[in-house]
Every structure is written in C-alpha cells, then in structure tokens.
Amino acid sequence: MDELPIGRRVAYWRGRRKMSQQVFADRLGKSKSWVDKVERGVRRLDKFSVVYEIADVLQVDVQLLLGKDVERRPETQNCIDQVEVEEIRAALERYDQMSAFFQAVPHSPPLVEMRKAVSHAWLTYQHAKYGVLARMLPKLLRDAQAADSAYATGTEAKDAAHLLGQVYQIASSALRKVGEHELSWLAADRSIAVSQRAGDQLLAGLASYRVGSALLALGRVRPALEVNVNIANRLAPSFDRPQGQGERLSVYGMLLLNGAMAAARIGDSATVRDLLCGADQASKELGGDFNHYWTSFGPTNVQLHRCATAVELGDGRTAVEAHEKLDIVGFNAMLPERRAHHFLDIARGYTQIGNIDKASEMLLEGDRLAPSEIRCRPLAHEVLSDVLRRTRGTPPAPIAELAEQMGVGV
C-alpha cells in the first residue's frame, strides 16, 4: 500500500474503521465534499497539521498515511501497532493449504517445536505481552499452516490441525484486545473448521467461545449468546460421573461465562443469573482454579465474571461489592491478563457509582500489573477518558502521566 497516493490511503483506513465519508468529515470538522476530493486526489493534503488530525481520527500512525515505515514503539509500551496488524492479516490471508492439495509442501517445522512455540504464545498472551505476541504471530501462523498442510494425510494430521486451531485462537484473542474485531472473528471462525478436523470437541468448543467473543465485540450480541449457550449445552458434563472431567468442565464453564456476558449486554439479568449459576456449579465440581485448555477457569474466574456482568448491566454497586468479597489468594494466583482485565472492569464499575478516585486507582493497579491490558485496549482508553472528564480540577499526577503515555487528552 506504500505506493498509493495519500488520499487512497486515507480512504483505505476510513473503510477499515467503518466510517462513512460523512461521519469522517464530521469528526474532522470538514465537509463531505472535502473528504471526497481528498480521497480522489483532487485536493492535496499539504498541511502536516491536517494530516496529523486525520491520523488521530483514524487512529493510525501518521507514518502509515505518509507511506513511510512506522517507527516501532519501545518494548515497554508492548502494544500491537498497525504494521503488526497488517502482518497478521497477511498471514491469515494465505491459502497454502490449497496449494498443498496440488503439490507437496516444501518445508514444515517439526511438531515438537510447534508445540513448544504454541505453548509459549499462550503464556505470552496470558501475561499480556501483546507486542511480543504480535511480533511472533505472523511466523507462528505461517509455520502452523505449513505443518497442517505437510501432515494433512499422515498419522500426525490431527496433532497438526490441533496446533493450527490453537494458533488461530491465540490470534483471535489478541486481535480482539486491540479492537480488530472483524479480523478476530475471521481467525476464530478458521479455528472452528480446523478444530473439527483435529477431532477435539473441547478445542472446537473453545473456538466457538472465541467466535462468541468476537461477535460480542462486533455488537452481534444475540448470535454471541446463542453460539455460547448452544455449544455449552452440547458439552455439558454429567455431574454424577467419576472425576476426570476437568478439561470439559473448564471449557463448558467458560462458554457459560461468555454467554452471561452477552446476556448482560442486552440487559437480560435472569439469563445472566442462570448462566452464572451453571458456571458456578461447574467450578465447584472442578474443585479449584485451573488453566485447562488455557481457560483459567474456576471459582475465582466465576467471581470475576459476576463483577463483569454487573458492570455490563450498569449495576456498578453490585460489581464493587462482589469485587470487595473476592478471594484474594485465588485472585493473586491468576495470570496477569485476567487480573488486569478485572481491574479495568472494576474501574468501569466505580465510574458508574461516581467514585472517580477508586476508578483511577483500579486503572493504575491494572497498569502496574499488566501495562498492555490498560494501555493497548480501546476500552481502557474510553474508561480513562471518562475518568479525566469527571475529575474535578487537575488530575492526580499518576493518572495524568498514564493519560500522557496512552495519548489520552487531559
């Protein structure tokens, strides 16, 4: 895209952001005719101040609009930038599996190496190192696709498909975090088909969970609710069976929790209550917090979702009360991404009850624990903007500093 005129690049990113010319013009304070002329190349963009304003509205690095290489953020920022998103997109757009149908795959990494790489990617995600993950994902996707093609007809075909299904899910989760919801949906949908080939119902169930999460992020709330509940019903464990169902209980429970989040989004408190009750029963049967299939499911995660669903229902008071009753030992044992995510949820809960000081405290706690979960997520930017807007007088120095680092106007 570097060789395109700047107007074409503006049109491209406007389309990616799902903005009409009129909406884009309104946000710039320009006319629709002005935008149309810029995008067609009739009007030149010869003022850097205007280019920077356009980049701000489109939420892209100004260097992308100018067709130049983007200077990568320092490692401490650890976010996924637009260049990395495009590299992940390019990896998802490859259809090497079709090429393998006609001729042999020239090279594929050994599956033992792939297993190590996939496990490392999961842990990188669960420690909220999104920038590190973004830099490894394109190669990991290509390697997993190559392995899936190379072993398609051998005895290791299901193992290779299983690994590719996991990589698609990791990509889906990471992309959703940074607001690339359509791409997240694509990766999750790919995982469903691959997981079925792997012959693993639980992996397919988790792929459905990722699809539900992407649909929810896209505002497709009822389909998100349906896919989570329907697949949960198919995976429902029998609670009178002997032990050994830990993995099934974990996947089943996460589907119920995701369904509860969707139900909360549409204000269906009765369904939220039923789904949380089912997840709570599964967590008690499980007997503790575990990371089966990378779910971090257990009693503590159920409690975190009680808080999160209350926030989605607009009941900040209930969310805060549930937060104050958390099992601290269980909470501190959870991985950084899950804990920082919770701090962001509770920051929203405190804003709902007007306690801006506590909301600020929660954002700072999340930032200390896992900076990327706060600094890289569009939702966190919205919450911080709300906190700044409702702060009387000058914001406290730590919040002002965080806002400056995140690029959120004070």
Short mmCIF file of C-alpha atoms in Angstrom, two decimals:
data_model
loop_
_atom_site.label_atom_id
_atom_site.label_comp_id
_atom_site.label_asym_id
_atom_site.label_seq_id
_atom_site.Cartn_x
_atom_site.Cartn_y
_atom_site.Cartn_z
CA MET A 1 0.00 0.00 0.00
CA ASP A 2 3.06 2.27 0.28
CA GLU A 3 2.89 3.27 -3.39
CA LEU A 4 -0.70 4.57 -3.14
CA PRO A 5 -1.43 8.33 -3.08
CA ILE A 6 -2.18 9.66 0.39
CA GLY A 7 -5.84 10.18 -0.48
CA ARG A 8 -6.23 6.49 -1.30
CA ARG A 9 -4.56 5.57 1.97
CA VAL A 10 -6.99 7.84 3.84
CA ALA A 11 -9.91 6.13 2.08
CA TYR A 12 -8.49 2.70 2.92
CA TRP A 13 -8.16 3.39 6.64
CA ARG A 14 -11.53 5.17 6.77
CA GLY A 15 -13.06 2.00 5.32
CA ARG A 16 -11.20 -0.14 7.85
CA ARG A 17 -12.64 1.98 10.65
CA LYS A 18 -16.16 1.51 9.24
CA MET A 19 -16.69 5.27 8.89
CA SER A 20 -18.81 6.83 6.18
CA GLN A 21 -17.43 9.92 4.47
CA GLN A 22 -19.99 12.00 6.35
CA VAL A 23 -19.03 10.64 9.79
CA PHE A 24 -15.35 11.08 8.98
CA ALA A 25 -15.97 14.64 7.79
CA ASP A 26 -17.95 15.48 10.94
CA ARG A 27 -15.13 14.25 13.18
CA LEU A 28 -12.63 16.36 11.24
CA GLY A 29 -14.85 19.39 11.16
CA LYS A 30 -14.81 19.33 7.35
CA SER A 31 -17.41 18.87 4.66
CA LYS A 32 -18.20 15.55 2.99
CA SER A 33 -17.21 17.15 -0.31
CA TRP A 34 -13.77 17.99 1.12
CA VAL A 35 -13.24 14.37 2.19
CA ASP A 36 -14.35 13.07 -1.20
CA LYS A 37 -11.92 15.37 -3.03
CA VAL A 38 -9.04 14.36 -0.77
CA GLU A 39 -9.71 10.66 -1.28
CA ARG A 40 -9.95 11.08 -5.07
CA GLY A 41 -6.74 13.08 -5.16
CA VAL A 42 -8.48 16.24 -6.41
CA ARG A 43 -7.49 18.13 -3.28
CA ARG A 44 -3.93 17.94 -1.94
CA LEU A 45 -3.07 17.42 1.72
CA ASP A 46 -0.21 19.88 2.03
CA LYS A 47 -0.52 20.77 5.72
CA PHE A 48 1.06 18.43 8.23
CA SER A 49 -1.34 19.65 10.91
CA VAL A 50 -4.28 18.32 8.85
CA VAL A 51 -2.53 15.00 8.18
CA TYR A 52 -1.89 14.56 11.89
CA GLU A 53 -5.53 15.36 12.63
CA ILE A 54 -6.66 12.76 10.08
CA ALA A 55 -4.31 10.17 11.60
CA ASP A 56 -5.75 10.92 15.04
CA VAL A 57 -9.34 10.46 13.86
CA LEU A 58 -8.44 7.22 12.04
CA GLN A 59 -6.35 6.01 15.00
CA VAL A 60 -3.32 5.12 12.86
CA ASP A 61 0.30 6.20 12.93
CA VAL A 62 0.77 9.27 10.75
CA GLN A 63 3.67 7.50 9.01
CA LEU A 64 1.20 4.97 7.59
CA LEU A 65 -0.74 7.78 5.92
CA LEU A 66 2.50 9.18 4.51
CA GLY A 67 3.51 5.77 3.14
CA LYS A 68 6.60 5.53 5.31
CA ASP A 69 7.88 2.81 7.61
CA VAL A 70 6.41 3.11 11.07
CA GLU A 71 8.83 3.53 13.93
CA ARG A 72 8.06 0.67 16.29
CA ARG A 73 7.01 1.51 19.81
CA PRO A 74 9.53 0.86 22.56
CA GLU A 75 9.26 -2.57 24.16
CA THR A 76 7.92 -1.05 27.37
CA GLN A 77 4.76 0.04 25.52
CA ASN A 78 4.27 -3.52 24.32
CA CYS A 79 1.22 -2.81 22.15
CA ILE A 80 0.25 -4.15 18.76
CA ASP A 81 0.79 -1.46 16.14
CA GLN A 82 -0.87 -1.19 12.73
CA VAL A 83 2.11 -2.61 10.90
CA GLU A 84 1.93 -5.74 13.04
CA VAL A 85 -1.82 -6.00 12.50
CA GLU A 86 -1.25 -5.92 8.75
CA GLU A 87 1.42 -8.61 9.03
CA ILE A 88 -1.02 -10.83 10.95
CA ARG A 89 -3.68 -10.08 8.35
CA ALA A 90 -1.29 -11.11 5.57
CA ALA A 91 -0.60 -14.40 7.36
CA LEU A 92 -4.34 -15.05 7.71
CA GLU A 93 -4.86 -14.28 4.01
CA ARG A 94 -2.50 -17.08 2.95
CA TYR A 95 -4.16 -20.17 1.48
CA ASP A 96 -1.19 -22.51 1.40
CA GLN A 97 -3.43 -25.41 2.33
CA MET A 98 -4.98 -25.20 -1.14
CA SER A 99 -1.54 -25.15 -2.77
CA ALA A 100 -0.67 -28.28 -0.82
CA PHE A 101 -3.62 -30.01 -2.45
CA PHE A 102 -1.79 -29.78 -5.78
CA GLN A 103 1.84 -30.20 -4.71
CA ALA A 104 3.89 -31.19 -1.68
CA VAL A 105 4.75 -28.60 0.96
CA PRO A 106 8.47 -27.84 0.65
CA HIS A 107 9.14 -27.35 4.36
CA SER A 108 7.41 -27.63 7.70
CA PRO A 109 8.79 -27.28 11.23
CA PRO A 110 8.75 -30.43 13.40
CA LEU A 111 5.60 -30.75 15.50
CA VAL A 112 7.59 -30.96 18.70
CA GLU A 113 8.96 -27.47 18.02
CA MET A 114 5.50 -26.25 17.09
CA ARG A 115 4.08 -27.46 20.41
CA LYS A 116 6.70 -25.50 22.33
CA ALA A 117 6.08 -22.39 20.24
CA VAL A 118 2.30 -22.59 20.69
CA SER A 119 2.61 -23.05 24.47
CA HIS A 120 4.96 -20.06 24.61
CA ALA A 121 2.45 -17.98 22.63
CA TRP A 122 -0.38 -18.88 25.02
CA LEU A 123 1.70 -17.87 28.04
CA THR A 124 2.76 -14.66 26.30
CA TYR A 125 -0.92 -13.82 25.80
CA GLN A 126 -1.89 -14.70 29.36
CA HIS A 127 0.90 -12.48 30.65
CA ALA A 128 -0.48 -9.65 28.48
CA LYS A 129 2.71 -9.21 26.44
CA TYR A 130 0.74 -8.22 23.36
CA GLY A 131 3.58 -6.52 21.50
CA VAL A 132 5.82 -9.57 21.89
CA LEU A 133 2.95 -11.80 20.79
CA ALA A 134 2.21 -9.66 17.74
CA ARG A 135 5.77 -9.97 16.54
CA MET A 136 5.74 -13.76 16.81
CA LEU A 137 2.22 -14.38 15.47
CA PRO A 138 2.82 -13.93 11.70
CA LYS A 139 5.60 -16.54 11.64
CA LEU A 140 3.71 -18.81 14.01
CA LEU A 141 0.65 -18.66 11.77
CA ARG A 142 2.72 -19.46 8.68
CA ASP A 143 4.52 -22.32 10.42
CA ALA A 144 1.29 -23.79 11.80
CA GLN A 145 -0.38 -23.54 8.39
CA ALA A 146 2.61 -25.25 6.77
CA ALA A 147 2.57 -28.02 9.39
CA ASP A 148 -1.16 -28.55 8.90
CA SER A 149 -0.59 -28.93 5.15
CA ALA A 150 2.51 -31.10 5.45
CA TYR A 151 0.93 -33.59 7.86
CA ALA A 152 -2.54 -33.48 6.29
CA THR A 153 -2.54 -37.13 5.25
CA GLY A 154 -0.20 -38.65 7.84
CA THR A 155 -0.67 -40.14 11.28
CA GLU A 156 0.09 -36.75 12.83
CA ALA A 157 -2.64 -34.94 10.90
CA LYS A 158 -4.85 -34.39 13.94
CA ASP A 159 -1.94 -33.10 16.03
CA ALA A 160 -1.00 -30.59 13.33
CA ALA A 161 -4.62 -29.44 12.97
CA HIS A 162 -4.90 -29.09 16.74
CA LEU A 163 -1.87 -26.79 16.84
CA LEU A 164 -3.16 -24.64 13.97
CA GLY A 165 -6.55 -24.39 15.70
CA GLN A 166 -4.83 -23.11 18.83
CA VAL A 167 -2.79 -20.55 16.89
CA TYR A 168 -5.94 -19.20 15.24
CA GLN A 169 -7.49 -18.83 18.70
CA ILE A 170 -4.47 -17.01 20.09
CA ALA A 171 -4.57 -14.63 17.12
CA SER A 172 -8.31 -14.09 17.57
CA SER A 173 -7.93 -13.24 21.25
CA ALA A 174 -5.03 -10.84 20.70
CA LEU A 175 -6.72 -9.05 17.80
CA ARG A 176 -9.93 -8.57 19.79
CA LYS A 177 -7.97 -6.93 22.59
CA VAL A 178 -6.77 -4.15 20.28
CA GLY A 179 -10.10 -3.56 18.54
CA GLU A 180 -9.55 -5.54 15.34
CA HIS A 181 -12.86 -7.31 15.76
CA GLU A 182 -13.53 -8.39 12.16
CA LEU A 183 -10.09 -9.95 11.92
CA SER A 184 -10.62 -11.57 15.31
CA TRP A 185 -13.85 -13.11 14.03
CA LEU A 186 -12.09 -14.44 10.93
CA ALA A 187 -9.36 -16.13 12.98
CA ALA A 188 -11.91 -17.64 15.38
CA ASP A 189 -14.06 -18.91 12.53
CA ARG A 190 -10.99 -20.53 10.95
CA SER A 191 -10.33 -22.28 14.24
CA ILE A 192 -13.76 -23.90 14.27
CA ALA A 193 -13.17 -25.75 10.99
CA VAL A 194 -9.61 -26.75 11.89
CA SER A 195 -10.63 -27.91 15.38
CA GLN A 196 -13.24 -30.22 13.87
CA ARG A 197 -10.54 -31.78 11.69
CA ALA A 198 -8.45 -32.22 14.83
CA GLY A 199 -11.26 -34.34 16.24
CA ASP A 200 -11.27 -32.46 19.53
CA GLN A 201 -14.70 -31.37 20.79
CA LEU A 202 -13.21 -29.22 23.53
CA LEU A 203 -10.93 -27.32 21.15
CA ALA A 204 -13.94 -26.79 18.88
CA GLY A 205 -15.91 -25.61 21.91
CA LEU A 206 -13.22 -23.06 22.71
CA ALA A 207 -13.21 -21.97 19.07
CA SER A 208 -16.93 -21.29 19.49
CA TYR A 209 -16.09 -19.30 22.62
CA ARG A 210 -13.68 -17.15 20.55
CA VAL A 211 -16.34 -16.68 17.86
CA GLY A 212 -18.81 -15.62 20.55
CA SER A 213 -16.29 -13.13 21.96
CA ALA A 214 -15.65 -11.64 18.53
CA LEU A 215 -19.38 -11.41 17.77
CA LEU A 216 -19.96 -9.69 21.11
CA ALA A 217 -17.19 -7.20 20.35
CA LEU A 218 -18.82 -6.54 16.96
CA GLY A 219 -22.14 -5.78 18.66
CA ARG A 220 -23.72 -9.03 17.41
CA VAL A 221 -24.97 -9.81 20.89
CA ARG A 222 -27.76 -12.33 20.32
CA PRO A 223 -25.70 -14.53 17.96
CA ALA A 224 -22.91 -14.36 20.55
CA LEU A 225 -25.32 -15.54 23.26
CA GLU A 226 -26.69 -18.32 21.08
CA VAL A 227 -23.35 -19.76 20.00
CA ASN A 228 -22.04 -19.89 23.57
CA VAL A 229 -25.16 -21.44 25.09
CA ASN A 230 -25.75 -23.91 22.25
CA ILE A 231 -22.23 -25.31 22.34
CA ALA A 232 -22.20 -25.32 26.15
CA ASN A 233 -25.34 -27.48 26.09
CA ARG A 234 -23.61 -29.94 23.78
CA LEU A 235 -20.55 -30.12 26.02
CA ALA A 236 -22.44 -30.22 29.31
CA PRO A 237 -20.73 -32.70 31.63
CA SER A 238 -22.65 -35.23 33.68
CA PHE A 239 -22.08 -34.25 37.28
CA ASP A 240 -22.75 -37.78 38.55
CA ARG A 241 -19.81 -39.26 36.64
CA PRO A 242 -16.45 -40.05 38.24
CA GLN A 243 -13.68 -37.49 38.28
CA GLY A 244 -11.56 -36.78 35.23
CA GLN A 245 -13.73 -34.19 33.56
CA GLY A 246 -11.59 -31.18 34.43
CA GLU A 247 -10.94 -30.07 30.85
CA ARG A 248 -14.59 -30.48 29.83
CA LEU A 249 -15.79 -28.64 32.92
CA SER A 250 -13.41 -25.77 32.16
CA VAL A 251 -14.49 -25.34 28.54
CA TYR A 252 -18.16 -25.75 29.45
CA GLY A 253 -17.84 -23.21 32.24
CA MET A 254 -16.11 -20.62 30.05
CA LEU A 255 -18.85 -20.91 27.43
CA LEU A 256 -21.45 -20.22 30.12
CA LEU A 257 -19.48 -17.23 31.40
CA ASN A 258 -19.16 -15.81 27.90
CA GLY A 259 -22.88 -16.34 27.38
CA ALA A 260 -23.55 -14.47 30.62
CA MET A 261 -21.54 -11.51 29.31
CA ALA A 262 -23.66 -11.46 26.15
CA ALA A 263 -26.89 -11.70 28.14
CA ALA A 264 -25.74 -8.81 30.31
CA ARG A 265 -25.10 -6.70 27.23
CA ILE A 266 -28.80 -6.92 26.30
CA GLY A 267 -29.97 -6.42 29.89
CA ASP A 268 -31.27 -9.99 30.39
CA SER A 269 -30.48 -10.30 34.09
CA ALA A 270 -32.42 -13.55 34.52
CA THR A 271 -30.32 -15.32 31.88
CA VAL A 272 -27.17 -13.83 33.37
CA ARG A 273 -28.13 -15.29 36.74
CA ASP A 274 -28.88 -18.74 35.29
CA LEU A 275 -25.64 -18.92 33.30
CA LEU A 276 -23.52 -17.75 36.22
CA CYS A 277 -25.21 -20.35 38.41
CA GLY A 278 -24.33 -23.08 35.89
CA ALA A 279 -20.73 -21.89 35.69
CA ASP A 280 -20.52 -21.76 39.49
CA GLN A 281 -21.73 -25.36 39.72
CA ALA A 282 -19.10 -26.41 37.16
CA SER A 283 -16.36 -24.57 39.09
CA LYS A 284 -17.33 -26.31 42.33
CA GLU A 285 -17.25 -29.68 40.58
CA LEU A 286 -13.83 -28.77 39.21
CA GLY A 287 -12.67 -28.07 42.75
CA GLY A 288 -10.37 -25.11 42.18
CA ASP A 289 -8.83 -22.71 39.67
CA PHE A 290 -7.04 -24.41 36.78
CA ASN A 291 -5.70 -23.45 33.37
CA HIS A 292 -7.04 -26.44 31.43
CA TYR A 293 -7.03 -25.62 27.71
CA TRP A 294 -5.69 -22.18 28.67
CA THR A 295 -9.06 -21.18 30.19
CA SER A 296 -8.05 -20.04 33.71
CA PHE A 297 -11.44 -21.40 34.78
CA GLY A 298 -12.51 -22.00 38.34
CA PRO A 299 -14.38 -20.37 41.25
CA THR A 300 -12.29 -17.20 41.10
CA ASN A 301 -12.97 -16.61 37.41
CA VAL A 302 -16.69 -17.10 38.07
CA GLN A 303 -16.49 -14.35 40.70
CA LEU A 304 -14.68 -12.06 38.27
CA HIS A 305 -17.48 -12.58 35.77
CA ARG A 306 -20.06 -11.77 38.44
CA CYS A 307 -18.36 -8.39 38.65
CA ALA A 308 -18.06 -8.01 34.87
CA THR A 309 -21.69 -8.90 34.14
CA ALA A 310 -22.88 -6.48 36.82
CA VAL A 311 -20.88 -3.73 35.11
CA GLU A 312 -22.42 -4.64 31.74
CA LEU A 313 -25.85 -4.44 33.36
CA GLY A 314 -24.97 -0.96 34.62
CA ASP A 315 -25.02 -2.09 38.26
CA GLY A 316 -21.70 -0.70 39.45
CA ARG A 317 -22.68 -1.05 43.10
CA THR A 318 -23.14 -4.82 42.83
CA ALA A 319 -19.90 -5.12 40.86
CA VAL A 320 -17.93 -3.24 43.53
CA GLU A 321 -19.48 -5.26 46.35
CA ALA A 322 -18.59 -8.51 44.57
CA HIS A 323 -15.07 -7.21 44.00
CA GLU A 324 -14.64 -6.47 47.70
CA LYS A 325 -15.60 -10.09 48.55
CA LEU A 326 -13.07 -11.69 46.17
CA ASP A 327 -10.85 -14.49 47.41
CA ILE A 328 -7.58 -12.54 47.39
CA VAL A 329 -5.40 -15.64 47.42
CA GLY A 330 -7.22 -17.10 44.43
CA PHE A 331 -7.20 -13.76 42.63
CA ASN A 332 -3.47 -13.20 43.13
CA ALA A 333 -2.77 -16.67 41.78
CA MET A 334 -4.41 -15.82 38.45
CA LEU A 335 -2.33 -14.83 35.44
CA PRO A 336 -1.70 -11.10 34.78
CA GLU A 337 -4.05 -10.70 31.80
CA ARG A 338 -7.07 -11.96 33.74
CA ARG A 339 -6.33 -9.82 36.82
CA ALA A 340 -5.64 -6.63 34.86
CA HIS A 341 -8.80 -7.23 32.82
CA HIS A 342 -10.72 -7.39 36.09
CA PHE A 343 -9.21 -4.11 37.31
CA LEU A 344 -10.43 -2.49 34.09
CA ASP A 345 -13.94 -3.90 34.66
CA ILE A 346 -14.00 -2.61 38.24
CA ALA A 347 -12.73 0.79 37.13
CA ARG A 348 -15.86 0.94 34.97
CA GLY A 349 -17.95 -0.15 37.96
CA TYR A 350 -16.56 2.66 40.11
CA THR A 351 -17.29 5.23 37.40
CA GLN A 352 -20.89 4.01 37.36
CA ILE A 353 -21.29 4.88 41.04
CA GLY A 354 -19.36 8.13 40.72
CA ASN A 355 -16.26 7.09 42.67
CA ILE A 356 -13.69 8.53 40.29
CA ASP A 357 -10.80 8.24 42.75
CA LYS A 358 -11.29 4.48 43.09
CA ALA A 359 -11.76 4.13 39.34
CA SER A 360 -8.39 5.85 38.88
CA GLU A 361 -6.85 3.54 41.47
CA MET A 362 -8.11 0.47 39.60
CA LEU A 363 -6.68 1.70 36.30
CA LEU A 364 -3.31 2.29 37.93
CA GLU A 365 -3.40 -1.15 39.58
CA GLY A 366 -4.09 -2.75 36.22
CA ASP A 367 -1.32 -0.74 34.59
CA ARG A 368 1.21 -1.77 37.22
CA LEU A 369 0.26 -5.41 36.81
CA ALA A 370 -0.02 -5.66 33.02
CA PRO A 371 0.53 -2.36 31.19
CA SER A 372 -0.58 -3.67 27.80
CA GLU A 373 -4.02 -4.63 29.11
CA ILE A 374 -4.60 -0.98 30.03
CA ARG A 375 -2.54 0.96 27.51
CA CYS A 376 -3.38 -1.02 24.39
CA ARG A 377 -7.12 -1.61 24.70
CA PRO A 378 -9.60 0.85 23.18
CA LEU A 379 -11.97 0.15 26.09
CA ALA A 380 -9.34 1.27 28.60
CA HIS A 381 -8.85 4.49 26.62
CA GLU A 382 -12.60 5.12 26.89
CA VAL A 383 -12.62 4.49 30.62
CA LEU A 384 -9.62 6.75 31.20
CA SER A 385 -11.22 9.50 29.10
CA ASP A 386 -14.35 9.22 31.25
CA VAL A 387 -12.26 9.41 34.42
CA LEU A 388 -10.43 12.51 33.20
CA ARG A 389 -13.66 14.19 32.10
CA ARG A 390 -15.25 13.64 35.51
CA THR A 391 -12.21 14.56 37.60
CA ARG A 392 -12.64 17.88 39.33
CA GLY A 393 -9.66 20.16 38.91
CA THR A 394 -6.24 18.86 37.92
CA PRO A 395 -6.00 15.06 37.68
CA PRO A 396 -3.63 13.34 40.15
CA ALA A 397 -0.09 13.10 38.80
CA PRO A 398 -0.12 9.29 38.26
CA ILE A 399 -3.33 9.45 36.21
CA ALA A 400 -2.11 12.47 34.25
CA GLU A 401 1.12 10.60 33.48
CA LEU A 402 -0.78 7.47 32.41
CA ALA A 403 -3.02 9.58 30.18
CA GLU A 404 0.02 11.20 28.55
CA GLN A 405 1.64 7.81 27.93
CA MET A 406 -1.59 6.46 26.43
CA GLY A 407 -2.17 9.54 24.31
CA VAL A 408 -5.47 10.34 26.05
CA GLY A 409 -6.17 14.07 26.31
CA VAL A 410 -6.32 15.51 29.82
#
